[in-house]
């Protein structure tokens, strides 16, 4: 097991100002991020290839993971590759898989230093074998870390996750292990890809787009959404802190009348 990373220390007056307004005891336990805007970033910078935006976006993945670990959050889920992304040009898909593979290997020391455990959600059997192998390797190397859980959504679709959960429940019903009347919302949630994680209290989407795009459809029933104008490759710690402040200014009532803290 690795030691806890140091608690976040603001490095600029802007960060210090936002940080001072955060209540550290009511931060979300789980944040999910739709990392959007890589292609636009590449175009703005006049790069010929969208992949340059994805490459730059891996630096933002590192910044977000380190920030979440240093804030002692329980989980960070990043939408890295959707079931719909397979329809992108083959060249882009191949480049994304190769970026993922090099991230999975190069990032091990950083994950260990920050006590981060890597897990993944999605139809992982659809990934190329080389990516699956590196994913299993990094997951097993980090399995003993007990700090932040970094959950990479890969070949992930929210509808597909619900269908996969239904399939496994139907198989268990067919074998007599469970009865239809045993099915509750809690029992259903246990059949999802990561039953051990709390539902995300906060969903962030970068690039200014305001859509859910088939992400965590079951888990976001009561999630707060924060949309940031920043393009993903420019996302840094200050944007993470801005999202947390926006979240903490919300009143969450879960359909009741009294505000619920957290
Ligand atoms: C959406 O931007 C982003 C993706 C589909 C891929 C996200 C991948 C990364 C951030 C890099 C690799 C990830 C890991 C975990 C190593 P877009 O391409 O749709 O942007 P656009 O809407 O501006 O075109």
PDB file of C-alpha atoms and ligand atoms in Angstrom:
ATOM      1  CA  UNK A   1       0.000   0.000   0.000  1.00  0.00           C
ATOM      2  CA  UNK A   2       1.261   3.496  -0.888  1.00  0.00           C
ATOM      3  CA  UNK A   3       1.323   6.498   1.477  1.00  0.00           C
ATOM      4  CA  UNK A   4      -1.371   9.144   1.030  1.00  0.00           C
ATOM      5  CA  UNK A   5      -0.342  11.943  -1.382  1.00  0.00           C
ATOM      6  CA  UNK A   6       0.146  15.350   0.179  1.00  0.00           C
ATOM      7  CA  UNK A   7      -3.007  17.429   0.580  1.00  0.00           C
ATOM      8  CA  UNK A   8      -3.585  19.913  -2.235  1.00  0.00           C
ATOM      9  CA  UNK A   9      -1.687  23.171  -1.767  1.00  0.00           C
ATOM     10  CA  UNK A  10      -2.823  26.059  -3.971  1.00  0.00           C
ATOM     11  CA  UNK A  11      -0.024  27.409  -6.171  1.00  0.00           C
ATOM     12  CA  UNK A  12      -1.517  30.694  -7.384  1.00  0.00           C
ATOM     13  CA  UNK A  13      -3.570  33.492  -5.783  1.00  0.00           C
ATOM     14  CA  UNK A  14      -6.491  32.458  -8.032  1.00  0.00           C
ATOM     15  CA  UNK A  15      -6.338  28.852  -6.785  1.00  0.00           C
ATOM     16  CA  UNK A  16      -5.890  29.983  -3.188  1.00  0.00           C
ATOM     17  CA  UNK A  17      -8.961  32.189  -3.460  1.00  0.00           C
ATOM     18  CA  UNK A  18     -11.246  29.397  -4.768  1.00  0.00           C
ATOM     19  CA  UNK A  19      -9.691  26.856  -2.401  1.00  0.00           C
ATOM     20  CA  UNK A  20     -10.379  29.078   0.617  1.00  0.00           C
ATOM     21  CA  UNK A  21     -14.097  29.096  -0.266  1.00  0.00           C
ATOM     22  CA  UNK A  22     -14.363  25.292  -0.506  1.00  0.00           C
ATOM     23  CA  UNK A  23     -15.694  23.278   2.394  1.00  0.00           C
ATOM     24  CA  UNK A  24     -13.396  20.297   2.431  1.00  0.00           C
ATOM     25  CA  UNK A  25     -15.727  18.175   4.570  1.00  0.00           C
ATOM     26  CA  UNK A  26     -18.542  18.257   1.998  1.00  0.00           C
ATOM     27  CA  UNK A  27     -16.658  17.675  -1.230  1.00  0.00           C
ATOM     28  CA  UNK A  28     -18.249  15.155  -3.582  1.00  0.00           C
ATOM     29  CA  UNK A  29     -17.002  11.624  -3.033  1.00  0.00           C
ATOM     30  CA  UNK A  30     -17.170  10.803  -6.719  1.00  0.00           C
ATOM     31  CA  UNK A  31     -16.732  13.119  -9.704  1.00  0.00           C
ATOM     32  CA  UNK A  32     -17.349  12.065 -13.283  1.00  0.00           C
ATOM     33  CA  UNK A  33     -15.928  14.029 -16.202  1.00  0.00           C
ATOM     34  CA  UNK A  34     -16.877  14.108 -19.879  1.00  0.00           C
ATOM     35  CA  UNK A  35     -13.552  15.173 -21.376  1.00  0.00           C
ATOM     36  CA  UNK A  36     -14.705  17.128 -24.420  1.00  0.00           C
ATOM     37  CA  UNK A  37     -13.108  19.568 -26.850  1.00  0.00           C
ATOM     38  CA  UNK A  38      -9.892  17.833 -27.897  1.00  0.00           C
ATOM     39  CA  UNK A  39     -10.675  18.148 -31.618  1.00  0.00           C
ATOM     40  CA  UNK A  40     -11.601  21.831 -31.309  1.00  0.00           C
ATOM     41  CA  UNK A  41      -8.437  22.501 -29.332  1.00  0.00           C
ATOM     42  CA  UNK A  42      -6.338  20.923 -32.092  1.00  0.00           C
ATOM     43  CA  UNK A  43      -8.150  23.009 -34.726  1.00  0.00           C
ATOM     44  CA  UNK A  44      -7.698  26.223 -32.720  1.00  0.00           C
ATOM     45  CA  UNK A  45      -3.989  25.526 -32.467  1.00  0.00           C
ATOM     46  CA  UNK A  46      -3.902  24.822 -36.223  1.00  0.00           C
ATOM     47  CA  UNK A  47      -2.731  21.258 -35.723  1.00  0.00           C
ATOM     48  CA  UNK A  48      -3.595  19.217 -38.788  1.00  0.00           C
ATOM     49  CA  UNK A  49      -4.654  16.194 -36.712  1.00  0.00           C
ATOM     50  CA  UNK A  50      -7.373  15.900 -34.065  1.00  0.00           C
ATOM     51  CA  UNK A  51      -5.155  13.398 -32.306  1.00  0.00           C
ATOM     52  CA  UNK A  52      -2.884  16.258 -31.185  1.00  0.00           C
ATOM     53  CA  UNK A  53      -5.814  17.396 -29.034  1.00  0.00           C
ATOM     54  CA  UNK A  54      -6.155  13.914 -27.552  1.00  0.00           C
ATOM     55  CA  UNK A  55      -2.417  13.811 -26.890  1.00  0.00           C
ATOM     56  CA  UNK A  56      -2.543  17.140 -25.081  1.00  0.00           C
ATOM     57  CA  UNK A  57      -5.641  15.882 -23.243  1.00  0.00           C
ATOM     58  CA  UNK A  58      -3.617  13.160 -21.521  1.00  0.00           C
ATOM     59  CA  UNK A  59      -1.812  15.917 -19.579  1.00  0.00           C
ATOM     60  CA  UNK A  60      -5.225  17.076 -18.345  1.00  0.00           C
ATOM     61  CA  UNK A  61      -6.046  13.489 -17.325  1.00  0.00           C
ATOM     62  CA  UNK A  62      -2.909  13.547 -15.162  1.00  0.00           C
ATOM     63  CA  UNK A  63      -3.800  16.969 -13.667  1.00  0.00           C
ATOM     64  CA  UNK A  64      -7.374  15.894 -12.877  1.00  0.00           C
ATOM     65  CA  UNK A  65      -6.261  12.601 -11.308  1.00  0.00           C
ATOM     66  CA  UNK A  66      -3.607  14.252  -9.167  1.00  0.00           C
ATOM     67  CA  UNK A  67      -6.043  16.954  -8.021  1.00  0.00           C
ATOM     68  CA  UNK A  68      -8.711  14.418  -7.106  1.00  0.00           C
ATOM     69  CA  UNK A  69      -6.144  12.336  -5.194  1.00  0.00           C
ATOM     70  CA  UNK A  70      -4.789  15.374  -3.344  1.00  0.00           C
ATOM     71  CA  UNK A  71      -8.312  16.373  -2.362  1.00  0.00           C
ATOM     72  CA  UNK A  72      -8.777  12.842  -0.977  1.00  0.00           C
ATOM     73  CA  UNK A  73     -11.792  12.149  -3.192  1.00  0.00           C
ATOM     74  CA  UNK A  74     -12.987   8.576  -3.307  1.00  0.00           C
ATOM     75  CA  UNK A  75     -13.449   8.232  -7.063  1.00  0.00           C
ATOM     76  CA  UNK A  76     -12.927   9.951 -10.398  1.00  0.00           C
ATOM     77  CA  UNK A  77     -14.581   8.524 -13.507  1.00  0.00           C
ATOM     78  CA  UNK A  78     -13.261   9.774 -16.855  1.00  0.00           C
ATOM     79  CA  UNK A  79     -15.144   9.207 -20.117  1.00  0.00           C
ATOM     80  CA  UNK A  80     -12.152   8.197 -22.233  1.00  0.00           C
ATOM     81  CA  UNK A  81     -13.797   6.255 -25.084  1.00  0.00           C
ATOM     82  CA  UNK A  82     -17.498   5.695 -25.732  1.00  0.00           C
ATOM     83  CA  UNK A  83     -19.198   2.834 -27.556  1.00  0.00           C
ATOM     84  CA  UNK A  84     -20.071   5.463 -30.205  1.00  0.00           C
ATOM     85  CA  UNK A  85     -16.416   6.523 -30.587  1.00  0.00           C
ATOM     86  CA  UNK A  86     -15.720   3.278 -32.498  1.00  0.00           C
ATOM     87  CA  UNK A  87     -17.445   4.996 -35.449  1.00  0.00           C
ATOM     88  CA  UNK A  88     -14.685   7.642 -35.697  1.00  0.00           C
ATOM     89  CA  UNK A  89     -12.158   7.351 -38.569  1.00  0.00           C
ATOM     90  CA  UNK A  90      -9.973   4.268 -38.100  1.00  0.00           C
ATOM     91  CA  UNK A  91      -6.869   6.447 -37.922  1.00  0.00           C
ATOM     92  CA  UNK A  92      -8.264   8.365 -34.938  1.00  0.00           C
ATOM     93  CA  UNK A  93      -9.439   5.199 -33.142  1.00  0.00           C
ATOM     94  CA  UNK A  94      -6.008   3.580 -33.606  1.00  0.00           C
ATOM     95  CA  UNK A  95      -4.268   6.707 -32.329  1.00  0.00           C
ATOM     96  CA  UNK A  96      -6.594   6.897 -29.296  1.00  0.00           C
ATOM     97  CA  UNK A  97      -5.903   3.249 -28.430  1.00  0.00           C
ATOM     98  CA  UNK A  98      -2.190   3.805 -28.745  1.00  0.00           C
ATOM     99  CA  UNK A  99      -2.383   6.920 -26.515  1.00  0.00           C
ATOM    100  CA  UNK A 100      -4.336   4.868 -23.984  1.00  0.00           C
ATOM    101  CA  UNK A 101      -1.729   2.102 -24.030  1.00  0.00           C
ATOM    102  CA  UNK A 102       1.190   4.437 -23.500  1.00  0.00           C
ATOM    103  CA  UNK A 103      -0.717   6.270 -20.755  1.00  0.00           C
ATOM    104  CA  UNK A 104      -1.394   2.970 -18.966  1.00  0.00           C
ATOM    105  CA  UNK A 105       2.299   2.128 -18.829  1.00  0.00           C
ATOM    106  CA  UNK A 106       3.877   5.573 -18.391  1.00  0.00           C
ATOM    107  CA  UNK A 107       1.425   6.607 -15.707  1.00  0.00           C
ATOM    108  CA  UNK A 108       2.160   3.789 -13.253  1.00  0.00           C
ATOM    109  CA  UNK A 109       4.711   5.763 -11.147  1.00  0.00           C
ATOM    110  CA  UNK A 110       2.336   8.744 -10.932  1.00  0.00           C
ATOM    111  CA  UNK A 111      -0.569   6.475  -9.912  1.00  0.00           C
ATOM    112  CA  UNK A 112       1.613   4.817  -7.271  1.00  0.00           C
ATOM    113  CA  UNK A 113       2.878   8.177  -5.932  1.00  0.00           C
ATOM    114  CA  UNK A 114      -0.704   9.351  -5.539  1.00  0.00           C
ATOM    115  CA  UNK A 115      -2.037   6.083  -4.063  1.00  0.00           C
ATOM    116  CA  UNK A 116      -4.483   5.703  -6.967  1.00  0.00           C
ATOM    117  CA  UNK A 117      -6.163   2.404  -7.868  1.00  0.00           C
ATOM    118  CA  UNK A 118      -7.069   2.042 -11.526  1.00  0.00           C
ATOM    119  CA  UNK A 119     -10.299   0.325 -12.570  1.00  0.00           C
ATOM    120  CA  UNK A 120     -12.226   0.392 -15.846  1.00  0.00           C
ATOM    121  CA  UNK A 121     -15.860   0.343 -16.935  1.00  0.00           C
ATOM    122  CA  UNK A 122     -17.250  -0.632 -20.285  1.00  0.00           C
ATOM    123  CA  UNK A 123     -17.279  -3.431 -22.823  1.00  0.00           C
ATOM    124  CA  UNK A 124     -13.598  -4.048 -22.247  1.00  0.00           C
ATOM    125  CA  UNK A 125     -13.600  -7.188 -24.395  1.00  0.00           C
ATOM    126  CA  UNK A 126     -14.067  -4.872 -27.420  1.00  0.00           C
ATOM    127  CA  UNK A 127     -10.676  -3.206 -26.806  1.00  0.00           C
ATOM    128  CA  UNK A 128      -7.642  -4.446 -28.765  1.00  0.00           C
ATOM    129  CA  UNK A 129      -5.825  -7.263 -26.917  1.00  0.00           C
ATOM    130  CA  UNK A 130      -2.724  -5.097 -26.400  1.00  0.00           C
ATOM    131  CA  UNK A 131      -4.791  -2.395 -24.660  1.00  0.00           C
ATOM    132  CA  UNK A 132      -6.616  -5.017 -22.562  1.00  0.00           C
ATOM    133  CA  UNK A 133      -3.311  -6.514 -21.447  1.00  0.00           C
ATOM    134  CA  UNK A 134      -1.870  -3.142 -20.419  1.00  0.00           C
ATOM    135  CA  UNK A 135      -5.096  -2.286 -18.651  1.00  0.00           C
ATOM    136  CA  UNK A 136      -4.999  -5.548 -16.654  1.00  0.00           C
ATOM    137  CA  UNK A 137      -1.335  -4.947 -15.852  1.00  0.00           C
ATOM    138  CA  UNK A 138      -1.851  -1.407 -14.507  1.00  0.00           C
ATOM    139  CA  UNK A 139      -4.983  -2.475 -12.632  1.00  0.00           C
ATOM    140  CA  UNK A 140      -3.106  -5.276 -10.908  1.00  0.00           C
ATOM    141  CA  UNK A 141      -0.040  -3.131 -10.120  1.00  0.00           C
ATOM    142  CA  UNK A 142      -2.260  -0.482  -8.487  1.00  0.00           C
ATOM    143  CA  UNK A 143      -4.747  -2.928  -6.909  1.00  0.00           C
ATOM    144  CA  UNK A 144      -3.306  -2.477  -3.402  1.00  0.00           C
ATOM    145  CA  UNK A 145      -3.636   1.325  -3.424  1.00  0.00           C
ATOM    146  CA  UNK A 146      -6.401   2.482  -1.115  1.00  0.00           C
ATOM    147  CA  UNK A 147      -6.718   6.164  -2.071  1.00  0.00           C
ATOM    148  CA  UNK A 148      -8.537   7.538  -5.113  1.00  0.00           C
ATOM    149  CA  UNK A 149     -10.176   5.068  -7.502  1.00  0.00           C
ATOM    150  CA  UNK A 150      -9.579   6.197 -11.081  1.00  0.00           C
ATOM    151  CA  UNK A 151     -12.307   4.625 -13.171  1.00  0.00           C
ATOM    152  CA  UNK A 152     -11.650   4.854 -16.907  1.00  0.00           C
ATOM    153  CA  UNK A 153     -14.796   4.502 -18.997  1.00  0.00           C
ATOM    154  CA  UNK A 154     -13.598   2.610 -22.072  1.00  0.00           C
ATOM    155  CA  UNK A 155     -15.806   1.323 -24.848  1.00  0.00           C
ATOM    156  CA  UNK A 156     -18.436   2.582 -22.451  1.00  0.00           C
ATOM    157  CA  UNK A 157     -22.089   3.369 -23.061  1.00  0.00           C
ATOM    158  CA  UNK A 158     -24.676   4.062 -20.385  1.00  0.00           C
ATOM    159  CA  UNK A 159     -27.416   2.184 -22.238  1.00  0.00           C
ATOM    160  CA  UNK A 160     -25.035  -0.705 -22.897  1.00  0.00           C
ATOM    161  CA  UNK A 161     -24.150  -0.823 -19.193  1.00  0.00           C
ATOM    162  CA  UNK A 162     -27.840  -1.100 -18.306  1.00  0.00           C
ATOM    163  CA  UNK A 163     -28.360  -3.830 -20.923  1.00  0.00           C
ATOM    164  CA  UNK A 164     -25.292  -5.720 -19.646  1.00  0.00           C
ATOM    165  CA  UNK A 165     -26.635  -5.498 -16.075  1.00  0.00           C
ATOM    166  CA  UNK A 166     -30.038  -6.801 -17.257  1.00  0.00           C
ATOM    167  CA  UNK A 167     -28.363  -9.691 -19.071  1.00  0.00           C
ATOM    168  CA  UNK A 168     -26.446 -10.788 -15.989  1.00  0.00           C
ATOM    169  CA  UNK A 169     -29.547 -10.498 -13.802  1.00  0.00           C
ATOM    170  CA  UNK A 170     -31.606 -12.482 -16.327  1.00  0.00           C
ATOM    171  CA  UNK A 171     -28.975 -15.219 -16.376  1.00  0.00           C
ATOM    172  CA  UNK A 172     -29.027 -15.387 -12.572  1.00  0.00           C
ATOM    173  CA  UNK A 173     -32.835 -15.528 -12.628  1.00  0.00           C
ATOM    174  CA  UNK A 174     -32.780 -18.273 -15.247  1.00  0.00           C
ATOM    175  CA  UNK A 175     -30.456 -20.354 -13.085  1.00  0.00           C
ATOM    176  CA  UNK A 176     -32.785 -19.872 -10.106  1.00  0.00           C
ATOM    177  CA  UNK A 177     -30.278 -17.823  -8.105  1.00  0.00           C
ATOM    178  CA  UNK A 178     -32.622 -14.804  -7.873  1.00  0.00           C
ATOM    179  CA  UNK A 179     -36.360 -14.273  -8.273  1.00  0.00           C
ATOM    180  CA  UNK A 180     -38.010 -11.332 -10.119  1.00  0.00           C
ATOM    181  CA  UNK A 181     -39.312 -10.004  -6.799  1.00  0.00           C
ATOM    182  CA  UNK A 182     -35.726  -9.791  -5.485  1.00  0.00           C
ATOM    183  CA  UNK A 183     -35.007  -6.994  -7.959  1.00  0.00           C
ATOM    184  CA  UNK A 184     -34.796  -3.592  -6.291  1.00  0.00           C
ATOM    185  CA  UNK A 185     -33.007  -0.421  -7.362  1.00  0.00           C
ATOM    186  CA  UNK A 186     -30.167  -1.316  -4.973  1.00  0.00           C
ATOM    187  CA  UNK A 187     -29.942  -4.866  -6.338  1.00  0.00           C
ATOM    188  CA  UNK A 188     -29.914  -3.484  -9.888  1.00  0.00           C
ATOM    189  CA  UNK A 189     -27.097  -1.058  -9.039  1.00  0.00           C
ATOM    190  CA  UNK A 190     -25.080  -4.027  -7.777  1.00  0.00           C
ATOM    191  CA  UNK A 191     -25.159  -5.496 -11.305  1.00  0.00           C
ATOM    192  CA  UNK A 192     -23.528  -2.400 -12.904  1.00  0.00           C
ATOM    193  CA  UNK A 193     -19.849  -2.303 -13.913  1.00  0.00           C
ATOM    194  CA  UNK A 194     -18.529  -0.726 -10.681  1.00  0.00           C
ATOM    195  CA  UNK A 195     -20.965  -1.576  -7.879  1.00  0.00           C
ATOM    196  CA  UNK A 196     -18.413  -0.576  -5.238  1.00  0.00           C
ATOM    197  CA  UNK A 197     -18.368   3.099  -6.213  1.00  0.00           C
ATOM    198  CA  UNK A 198     -20.801   5.671  -4.850  1.00  0.00           C
ATOM    199  CA  UNK A 199     -22.913   7.437  -7.480  1.00  0.00           C
ATOM    200  CA  UNK A 200     -21.186  10.603  -8.714  1.00  0.00           C
ATOM    201  CA  UNK A 201     -22.441  13.680  -6.890  1.00  0.00           C
ATOM    202  CA  UNK A 202     -20.915  15.871  -9.620  1.00  0.00           C
ATOM    203  CA  UNK A 203     -20.677  15.489 -13.394  1.00  0.00           C
ATOM    204  CA  UNK A 204     -18.407  17.928 -15.222  1.00  0.00           C
ATOM    205  CA  UNK A 205     -18.377  18.388 -18.991  1.00  0.00           C
ATOM    206  CA  UNK A 206     -15.763  20.575 -20.634  1.00  0.00           C
ATOM    207  CA  UNK A 207     -15.947  22.494 -23.941  1.00  0.00           C
ATOM    208  CA  UNK A 208     -19.270  24.199 -23.224  1.00  0.00           C
ATOM    209  CA  UNK A 209     -21.424  21.397 -24.693  1.00  0.00           C
ATOM    210  CA  UNK A 210     -24.406  20.562 -22.486  1.00  0.00           C
ATOM    211  CA  UNK A 211     -25.237  16.935 -23.153  1.00  0.00           C
ATOM    212  CA  UNK A 212     -24.950  13.627 -21.309  1.00  0.00           C
ATOM    213  CA  UNK A 213     -23.874  11.601 -24.364  1.00  0.00           C
ATOM    214  CA  UNK A 214     -24.788   8.166 -23.019  1.00  0.00           C
ATOM    215  CA  UNK A 215     -22.648   8.533 -19.877  1.00  0.00           C
ATOM    216  CA  UNK A 216     -23.559   6.849 -16.562  1.00  0.00           C
ATOM    217  CA  UNK A 217     -27.279   7.010 -17.306  1.00  0.00           C
ATOM    218  CA  UNK A 218     -28.307   5.015 -14.249  1.00  0.00           C
ATOM    219  CA  UNK A 219     -25.864   6.620 -11.809  1.00  0.00           C
ATOM    220  CA  UNK A 220     -26.659  10.294 -12.557  1.00  0.00           C
ATOM    221  CA  UNK A 221     -30.257  10.292 -11.334  1.00  0.00           C
ATOM    222  CA  UNK A 222     -29.419  12.933  -8.692  1.00  0.00           C
ATOM    223  CA  UNK A 223     -26.056  14.162  -9.918  1.00  0.00           C
ATOM    224  CA  UNK A 224     -25.282  17.882 -10.185  1.00  0.00           C
ATOM    225  CA  UNK A 225     -24.052  18.935 -13.650  1.00  0.00           C
ATOM    226  CA  UNK A 226     -21.400  21.597 -14.137  1.00  0.00           C
ATOM    227  CA  UNK A 227     -20.547  22.662 -17.678  1.00  0.00           C
ATOM    228  CA  UNK A 228     -17.225  24.447 -18.132  1.00  0.00           C
ATOM    229  CA  UNK A 229     -16.280  26.420 -21.262  1.00  0.00           C
ATOM    230  CA  UNK A 230     -12.638  25.268 -21.129  1.00  0.00           C
ATOM    231  CA  UNK A 231     -11.535  22.760 -23.792  1.00  0.00           C
ATOM    232  CA  UNK A 232     -10.273  19.515 -22.232  1.00  0.00           C
ATOM    233  CA  UNK A 233      -6.566  19.920 -23.170  1.00  0.00           C
ATOM    234  CA  UNK A 234      -6.580  23.254 -21.279  1.00  0.00           C
ATOM    235  CA  UNK A 235      -8.272  21.763 -18.180  1.00  0.00           C
ATOM    236  CA  UNK A 236      -6.096  22.251 -15.097  1.00  0.00           C
ATOM    237  CA  UNK A 237      -6.451  22.286 -11.326  1.00  0.00           C
ATOM    238  CA  UNK A 238      -8.102  25.713 -11.222  1.00  0.00           C
ATOM    239  CA  UNK A 239     -10.944  24.412 -13.413  1.00  0.00           C
ATOM    240  CA  UNK A 240     -11.373  21.427 -11.105  1.00  0.00           C
ATOM    241  CA  UNK A 241     -11.603  23.798  -8.139  1.00  0.00           C
ATOM    242  CA  UNK A 242     -14.061  26.057 -10.034  1.00  0.00           C
ATOM    243  CA  UNK A 243     -16.308  23.038 -10.675  1.00  0.00           C
ATOM    244  CA  UNK A 244     -16.178  22.092  -7.002  1.00  0.00           C
ATOM    245  CA  UNK A 245     -17.137  25.605  -5.974  1.00  0.00           C
ATOM    246  CA  UNK A 246     -20.067  25.625  -8.405  1.00  0.00           C
ATOM    247  CA  UNK A 247     -21.159  22.270  -6.959  1.00  0.00           C
ATOM    248  CA  UNK A 248     -20.954  23.543  -3.394  1.00  0.00           C
ATOM    249  CA  UNK A 249     -23.184  26.492  -4.281  1.00  0.00           C
ATOM    250  CA  UNK A 250     -25.984  24.120  -5.278  1.00  0.00           C
ATOM    251  CA  UNK A 251     -28.769  23.122  -2.925  1.00  0.00           C
ATOM    252  CA  UNK A 252     -29.421  19.390  -3.193  1.00  0.00           C
ATOM    253  CA  UNK A 253     -32.804  18.151  -1.974  1.00  0.00           C
ATOM    254  CA  UNK A 254     -33.226  14.769  -3.714  1.00  0.00           C
ATOM    255  CA  UNK A 255     -36.919  15.442  -4.289  1.00  0.00           C
ATOM    256  CA  UNK A 256     -37.492  16.381  -0.642  1.00  0.00           C
ATOM    257  CA  UNK A 257     -37.901  19.840   0.831  1.00  0.00           C
ATOM    258  CA  UNK A 258     -34.864  20.112   3.098  1.00  0.00           C
ATOM    259  CA  UNK A 259     -31.359  20.655   1.703  1.00  0.00           C
ATOM    260  CA  UNK A 260     -29.126  17.611   2.124  1.00  0.00           C
ATOM    261  CA  UNK A 261     -25.455  18.267   2.828  1.00  0.00           C
ATOM    262  CA  UNK A 262     -22.902  16.617   0.497  1.00  0.00           C
TER     263      UNK A 262
HETATM  264  C1  LIG B   1     -13.739  14.107 -26.801  1.00  0.00           C
HETATM  265  O1  LIG B   1     -13.217  15.181 -27.537  1.00  0.00           O
HETATM  266  C2  LIG B   1     -12.658  13.254 -26.314  1.00  0.00           C
HETATM  267  C3  LIG B   1     -12.514  11.935 -26.588  1.00  0.00           C
HETATM  268  C4  LIG B   1     -13.470  11.197 -27.417  1.00  0.00           C
HETATM  269  C5  LIG B   1     -11.358  11.160 -26.132  1.00  0.00           C
HETATM  270  C6  LIG B   1     -10.804  11.499 -24.787  1.00  0.00           C
HETATM  271  C7  LIG B   1      -9.399  11.039 -24.744  1.00  0.00           C
HETATM  272  C8  LIG B   1      -8.388  11.655 -24.080  1.00  0.00           C
HETATM  273  C9  LIG B   1      -8.578  12.800 -23.207  1.00  0.00           C
HETATM  274  C10 LIG B   1      -6.974  11.207 -24.213  1.00  0.00           C
HETATM  275  C11 LIG B   1      -6.682   9.796 -23.876  1.00  0.00           C
HETATM  276  C12 LIG B   1      -7.275   9.357 -22.578  1.00  0.00           C
HETATM  277  C13 LIG B   1      -6.614   8.654 -21.671  1.00  0.00           C
HETATM  278  C14 LIG B   1      -7.309   8.184 -20.467  1.00  0.00           C
HETATM  279  C15 LIG B   1      -5.206   8.355 -21.804  1.00  0.00           C
HETATM  280  P1  LIG B   1     -13.584  15.334 -29.078  1.00  0.00           P
HETATM  281  O2  LIG B   1     -12.549  14.629 -29.863  1.00  0.00           O
HETATM  282  O3  LIG B   1     -14.978  14.846 -29.329  1.00  0.00           O
HETATM  283  O4  LIG B   1     -13.487  16.896 -29.257  1.00  0.00           O
HETATM  284  P2  LIG B   1     -14.346  17.824 -30.237  1.00  0.00           P
HETATM  285  O5  LIG B   1     -15.781  17.732 -29.782  1.00  0.00           O
HETATM  286  O6  LIG B   1     -13.757  19.181 -30.024  1.00  0.00           O
HETATM  287  O7  LIG B   1     -14.154  17.306 -31.623  1.00  0.00           O
END
